Amino acid sequence: MHKLTSLEITQALASLAQWRLDADKGAITRDYQFADFAQAFGFMAQVAIASEKRNHHPEWFNVYNKVRITWTTHDVQGLSSNDVEMATLCDNAFAAIRGAAA
Ligand SMILES: C[C@H](O)[C@H](O)[C@H]1CNC2=NC(N)=NC(=O)C2=N1
């Protein structure tokens, strides 16, 4: 696992449009809003299981139906492909929950 270069980060964020980059910290953050707490927690449970499976864990905050997630890789003190993969997984899980709720 290597620390992503600025170019690699730009390329990765092209498909993670809702994520905000903190270039100094080497982290990406996104806010999600769900219909209610149950949906928000269900999302967090899915992400938690995937995080354990990949041994790559989020920094997150939840209040009622809102979840803020930040991905960064402590081991490289910046962003790695693990962060990109997990952000993509979060977006897919969010879309599935919103689609199921529709
Ligand atoms: C030893 C090291 O902390 C572990 O391999 C994993 C645990 N989960 C992790 N999660 C995140 N976000 N970054 C890491 O570097 C990381 N490392």
JSON list of C-alpha atoms and ligand atoms in Angstrom, two decimals:
[
{"chain": "A", "resi": 1, "resn": "MET", "atom": "CA", "xyz": [0.00, 0.00, 0.00]},
{"chain": "A", "resi": 2, "resn": "HIS", "atom": "CA", "xyz": [1.45, 3.38, -0.98]},
{"chain": "A", "resi": 3, "resn": "LYS", "atom": "CA", "xyz": [0.52, 7.00, -0.29]},
{"chain": "A", "resi": 4, "resn": "LEU", "atom": "CA", "xyz": [-1.41, 8.32, -3.28]},
{"chain": "A", "resi": 5, "resn": "THR", "atom": "CA", "xyz": [0.18, 11.12, -5.27]},
{"chain": "A", "resi": 6, "resn": "SER", "atom": "CA", "xyz": [-1.69, 14.33, -5.99]},
{"chain": "A", "resi": 7, "resn": "LEU", "atom": "CA", "xyz": [-2.39, 13.12, -9.52]},
{"chain": "A", "resi": 8, "resn": "GLU", "atom": "CA", "xyz": [-3.69, 9.76, -8.26]},
{"chain": "A", "resi": 9, "resn": "ILE", "atom": "CA", "xyz": [-5.92, 11.59, -5.78]},
{"chain": "A", "resi": 10, "resn": "THR", "atom": "CA", "xyz": [-7.34, 13.85, -8.49]},
{"chain": "A", "resi": 11, "resn": "GLN", "atom": "CA", "xyz": [-8.05, 10.82, -10.66]},
{"chain": "A", "resi": 12, "resn": "ALA", "atom": "CA", "xyz": [-9.70, 8.92, -7.80]},
{"chain": "A", "resi": 13, "resn": "LEU", "atom": "CA", "xyz": [-11.90, 11.85, -6.74]},
{"chain": "A", "resi": 14, "resn": "ALA", "atom": "CA", "xyz": [-13.28, 12.18, -10.26]},
{"chain": "A", "resi": 15, "resn": "SER", "atom": "CA", "xyz": [-15.64, 9.31, -9.34]},
{"chain": "A", "resi": 16, "resn": "LEU", "atom": "CA", "xyz": [-16.12, 10.44, -5.75]},
{"chain": "A", "resi": 17, "resn": "ALA", "atom": "CA", "xyz": [-17.65, 13.82, -6.52]},
{"chain": "A", "resi": 18, "resn": "GLN", "atom": "CA", "xyz": [-19.42, 14.29, -3.17]},
{"chain": "A", "resi": 19, "resn": "TRP", "atom": "CA", "xyz": [-16.23, 13.76, -1.15]},
{"chain": "A", "resi": 20, "resn": "ARG", "atom": "CA", "xyz": [-14.24, 16.72, 0.11]},
{"chain": "A", "resi": 21, "resn": "LEU", "atom": "CA", "xyz": [-10.43, 16.52, 0.11]},
{"chain": "A", "resi": 22, "resn": "ASP", "atom": "CA", "xyz": [-8.33, 17.80, 2.99]},
{"chain": "A", "resi": 23, "resn": "ALA", "atom": "CA", "xyz": [-5.02, 17.92, 1.15]},
{"chain": "A", "resi": 24, "resn": "ASP", "atom": "CA", "xyz": [-2.99, 18.91, 4.21]},
{"chain": "A", "resi": 25, "resn": "LYS", "atom": "CA", "xyz": [-4.26, 15.97, 6.26]},
{"chain": "A", "resi": 26, "resn": "GLY", "atom": "CA", "xyz": [-4.53, 13.61, 3.32]},
{"chain": "A", "resi": 27, "resn": "ALA", "atom": "CA", "xyz": [-8.14, 12.73, 4.01]},
{"chain": "A", "resi": 28, "resn": "ILE", "atom": "CA", "xyz": [-11.54, 12.72, 2.31]},
{"chain": "A", "resi": 29, "resn": "THR", "atom": "CA", "xyz": [-14.84, 13.45, 4.02]},
{"chain": "A", "resi": 30, "resn": "ARG", "atom": "CA", "xyz": [-18.49, 13.14, 3.04]},
{"chain": "A", "resi": 31, "resn": "ASP", "atom": "CA", "xyz": [-21.79, 13.86, 4.79]},
{"chain": "A", "resi": 32, "resn": "TYR", "atom": "CA", "xyz": [-24.78, 11.53, 4.33]},
{"chain": "A", "resi": 33, "resn": "GLN", "atom": "CA", "xyz": [-28.40, 12.13, 5.29]},
{"chain": "A", "resi": 34, "resn": "PHE", "atom": "CA", "xyz": [-30.88, 9.27, 5.68]},
{"chain": "A", "resi": 35, "resn": "ALA", "atom": "CA", "xyz": [-34.63, 9.06, 6.28]},
{"chain": "A", "resi": 36, "resn": "ASP", "atom": "CA", "xyz": [-34.15, 8.26, 9.96]},
{"chain": "A", "resi": 37, "resn": "PHE", "atom": "CA", "xyz": [-31.76, 6.89, 12.56]},
{"chain": "A", "resi": 38, "resn": "ALA", "atom": "CA", "xyz": [-32.50, 3.27, 11.70]},
{"chain": "A", "resi": 39, "resn": "GLN", "atom": "CA", "xyz": [-31.35, 3.80, 8.11]},
{"chain": "A", "resi": 40, "resn": "ALA", "atom": "CA", "xyz": [-28.28, 5.72, 9.25]},
{"chain": "A", "resi": 41, "resn": "PHE", "atom": "CA", "xyz": [-27.32, 2.97, 11.70]},
{"chain": "A", "resi": 42, "resn": "GLY", "atom": "CA", "xyz": [-27.95, 0.27, 9.11]},
{"chain": "A", "resi": 43, "resn": "PHE", "atom": "CA", "xyz": [-25.54, 2.08, 6.82]},
{"chain": "A", "resi": 44, "resn": "MET", "atom": "CA", "xyz": [-22.97, 2.31, 9.61]},
{"chain": "A", "resi": 45, "resn": "ALA", "atom": "CA", "xyz": [-23.36, -1.41, 10.35]},
{"chain": "A", "resi": 46, "resn": "GLN", "atom": "CA", "xyz": [-22.66, -2.29, 6.71]},
{"chain": "A", "resi": 47, "resn": "VAL", "atom": "CA", "xyz": [-19.60, -0.05, 6.63]},
{"chain": "A", "resi": 48, "resn": "ALA", "atom": "CA", "xyz": [-18.37, -1.41, 9.97]},
{"chain": "A", "resi": 49, "resn": "ILE", "atom": "CA", "xyz": [-18.49, -5.00, 8.72]},
{"chain": "A", "resi": 50, "resn": "ALA", "atom": "CA", "xyz": [-16.69, -4.07, 5.51]},
{"chain": "A", "resi": 51, "resn": "SER", "atom": "CA", "xyz": [-14.10, -2.10, 7.48]},
{"chain": "A", "resi": 52, "resn": "GLU", "atom": "CA", "xyz": [-13.30, -5.09, 9.67]},
{"chain": "A", "resi": 53, "resn": "LYS", "atom": "CA", "xyz": [-13.08, -7.33, 6.62]},
{"chain": "A", "resi": 54, "resn": "ARG", "atom": "CA", "xyz": [-10.57, -4.97, 4.98]},
{"chain": "A", "resi": 55, "resn": "ASN", "atom": "CA", "xyz": [-8.85, -3.95, 8.21]},
{"chain": "A", "resi": 56, "resn": "HIS", "atom": "CA", "xyz": [-9.39, -0.32, 7.26]},
{"chain": "A", "resi": 57, "resn": "HIS", "atom": "CA", "xyz": [-11.51, 1.77, 9.58]},
{"chain": "A", "resi": 58, "resn": "PRO", "atom": "CA", "xyz": [-13.36, 5.07, 9.33]},
{"chain": "A", "resi": 59, "resn": "GLU", "atom": "CA", "xyz": [-13.36, 8.20, 11.43]},
{"chain": "A", "resi": 60, "resn": "TRP", "atom": "CA", "xyz": [-17.04, 9.00, 11.71]},
{"chain": "A", "resi": 61, "resn": "PHE", "atom": "CA", "xyz": [-19.72, 10.99, 13.50]},
{"chain": "A", "resi": 62, "resn": "ASN", "atom": "CA", "xyz": [-23.45, 10.24, 13.67]},
{"chain": "A", "resi": 63, "resn": "VAL", "atom": "CA", "xyz": [-26.34, 12.32, 14.96]},
{"chain": "A", "resi": 64, "resn": "TYR", "atom": "CA", "xyz": [-29.83, 10.94, 14.30]},
{"chain": "A", "resi": 65, "resn": "ASN", "atom": "CA", "xyz": [-30.16, 10.56, 10.49]},
{"chain": "A", "resi": 66, "resn": "LYS", "atom": "CA", "xyz": [-26.81, 12.16, 9.58]},
{"chain": "A", "resi": 67, "resn": "VAL", "atom": "CA", "xyz": [-23.44, 10.44, 9.21]},
{"chain": "A", "resi": 68, "resn": "ARG", "atom": "CA", "xyz": [-20.12, 12.16, 8.52]},
{"chain": "A", "resi": 69, "resn": "ILE", "atom": "CA", "xyz": [-17.31, 9.86, 7.41]},
{"chain": "A", "resi": 70, "resn": "THR", "atom": "CA", "xyz": [-13.63, 10.65, 6.96]},
{"chain": "A", "resi": 71, "resn": "TRP", "atom": "CA", "xyz": [-11.21, 8.21, 5.33]},
{"chain": "A", "resi": 72, "resn": "THR", "atom": "CA", "xyz": [-7.46, 8.48, 5.73]},
{"chain": "A", "resi": 73, "resn": "THR", "atom": "CA", "xyz": [-4.69, 5.91, 6.05]},
{"chain": "A", "resi": 74, "resn": "HIS", "atom": "CA", "xyz": [-2.75, 6.24, 9.28]},
{"chain": "A", "resi": 75, "resn": "ASP", "atom": "CA", "xyz": [-0.06, 3.85, 8.09]},
{"chain": "A", "resi": 76, "resn": "VAL", "atom": "CA", "xyz": [0.97, 6.17, 5.21]},
{"chain": "A", "resi": 77, "resn": "GLN", "atom": "CA", "xyz": [-0.12, 9.45, 6.87]},
{"chain": "A", "resi": 78, "resn": "GLY", "atom": "CA", "xyz": [-2.25, 10.29, 3.86]},
{"chain": "A", "resi": 79, "resn": "LEU", "atom": "CA", "xyz": [-4.58, 8.70, 1.36]},
{"chain": "A", "resi": 80, "resn": "SER", "atom": "CA", "xyz": [-4.21, 5.18, 0.00]},
{"chain": "A", "resi": 81, "resn": "SER", "atom": "CA", "xyz": [-6.24, 3.00, -2.33]},
{"chain": "A", "resi": 82, "resn": "ASN", "atom": "CA", "xyz": [-7.96, 1.61, 0.77]},
{"chain": "A", "resi": 83, "resn": "ASP", "atom": "CA", "xyz": [-9.57, 4.99, 1.34]},
{"chain": "A", "resi": 84, "resn": "VAL", "atom": "CA", "xyz": [-10.78, 5.20, -2.25]},
{"chain": "A", "resi": 85, "resn": "GLU", "atom": "CA", "xyz": [-12.19, 1.67, -2.10]},
{"chain": "A", "resi": 86, "resn": "MET", "atom": "CA", "xyz": [-13.99, 2.31, 1.17]},
{"chain": "A", "resi": 87, "resn": "ALA", "atom": "CA", "xyz": [-15.41, 5.66, 0.02]},
{"chain": "A", "resi": 88, "resn": "THR", "atom": "CA", "xyz": [-16.74, 3.92, -3.08]},
{"chain": "A", "resi": 89, "resn": "LEU", "atom": "CA", "xyz": [-18.25, 1.18, -0.92]},
{"chain": "A", "resi": 90, "resn": "CYS", "atom": "CA", "xyz": [-19.93, 3.85, 1.25]},
{"chain": "A", "resi": 91, "resn": "ASP", "atom": "CA", "xyz": [-21.45, 5.54, -1.79]},
{"chain": "A", "resi": 92, "resn": "ASN", "atom": "CA", "xyz": [-22.73, 2.20, -3.10]},
{"chain": "A", "resi": 93, "resn": "ALA", "atom": "CA", "xyz": [-24.25, 1.28, 0.27]},
{"chain": "A", "resi": 94, "resn": "PHE", "atom": "CA", "xyz": [-25.88, 4.71, 0.50]},
{"chain": "A", "resi": 95, "resn": "ALA", "atom": "CA", "xyz": [-27.37, 4.36, -3.01]},
{"chain": "A", "resi": 96, "resn": "ALA", "atom": "CA", "xyz": [-28.71, 0.88, -2.18]},
{"chain": "A", "resi": 97, "resn": "ILE", "atom": "CA", "xyz": [-30.39, 2.12, 1.02]},
{"chain": "A", "resi": 98, "resn": "ARG", "atom": "CA", "xyz": [-31.90, 5.12, -0.71]},
{"chain": "A", "resi": 99, "resn": "GLY", "atom": "CA", "xyz": [-33.02, 2.97, -3.63]},
{"chain": "A", "resi": 100, "resn": "ALA", "atom": "CA", "xyz": [-34.62, 0.42, -1.31]},
{"chain": "A", "resi": 101, "resn": "ALA", "atom": "CA", "xyz": [-36.40, 3.19, 0.53]},
{"chain": "A", "resi": 102, "resn": "ALA", "atom": "CA", "xyz": [-37.78, 4.74, -2.67]},
{"chain": "B", "resi": 1, "resn": "LIG", "atom": "C1", "xyz": [-1.72, -1.77, 12.28]},
{"chain": "B", "resi": 1, "resn": "LIG", "atom": "C2", "xyz": [-2.70, -0.88, 11.56]},
{"chain": "B", "resi": 1, "resn": "LIG", "atom": "O1", "xyz": [-3.24, 0.06, 12.42]},
{"chain": "B", "resi": 1, "resn": "LIG", "atom": "C3", "xyz": [-3.85, -1.71, 10.99]},
{"chain": "B", "resi": 1, "resn": "LIG", "atom": "O2", "xyz": [-3.28, -2.57, 10.02]},
{"chain": "B", "resi": 1, "resn": "LIG", "atom": "C4", "xyz": [-4.92, -0.91, 10.26]},
{"chain": "B", "resi": 1, "resn": "LIG", "atom": "C5", "xyz": [-6.17, -0.77, 11.09]},
{"chain": "B", "resi": 1, "resn": "LIG", "atom": "N1", "xyz": [-7.15, 0.08, 10.43]},
{"chain": "B", "resi": 1, "resn": "LIG", "atom": "C6", "xyz": [-6.72, 1.17, 9.77]},
{"chain": "B", "resi": 1, "resn": "LIG", "atom": "N2", "xyz": [-7.58, 2.11, 9.37]},
{"chain": "B", "resi": 1, "resn": "LIG", "atom": "C7", "xyz": [-7.17, 3.23, 8.77]},
{"chain": "B", "resi": 1, "resn": "LIG", "atom": "N3", "xyz": [-8.07, 4.18, 8.39]},
{"chain": "B", "resi": 1, "resn": "LIG", "atom": "N4", "xyz": [-5.86, 3.43, 8.54]},
{"chain": "B", "resi": 1, "resn": "LIG", "atom": "C8", "xyz": [-4.90, 2.55, 8.87]},
{"chain": "B", "resi": 1, "resn": "LIG", "atom": "O3", "xyz": [-3.70, 2.79, 8.62]},
{"chain": "B", "resi": 1, "resn": "LIG", "atom": "C9", "xyz": [-5.32, 1.33, 9.50]},
{"chain": "B", "resi": 1, "resn": "LIG", "atom": "N5", "xyz": [-4.43, 0.38, 9.83]}
]
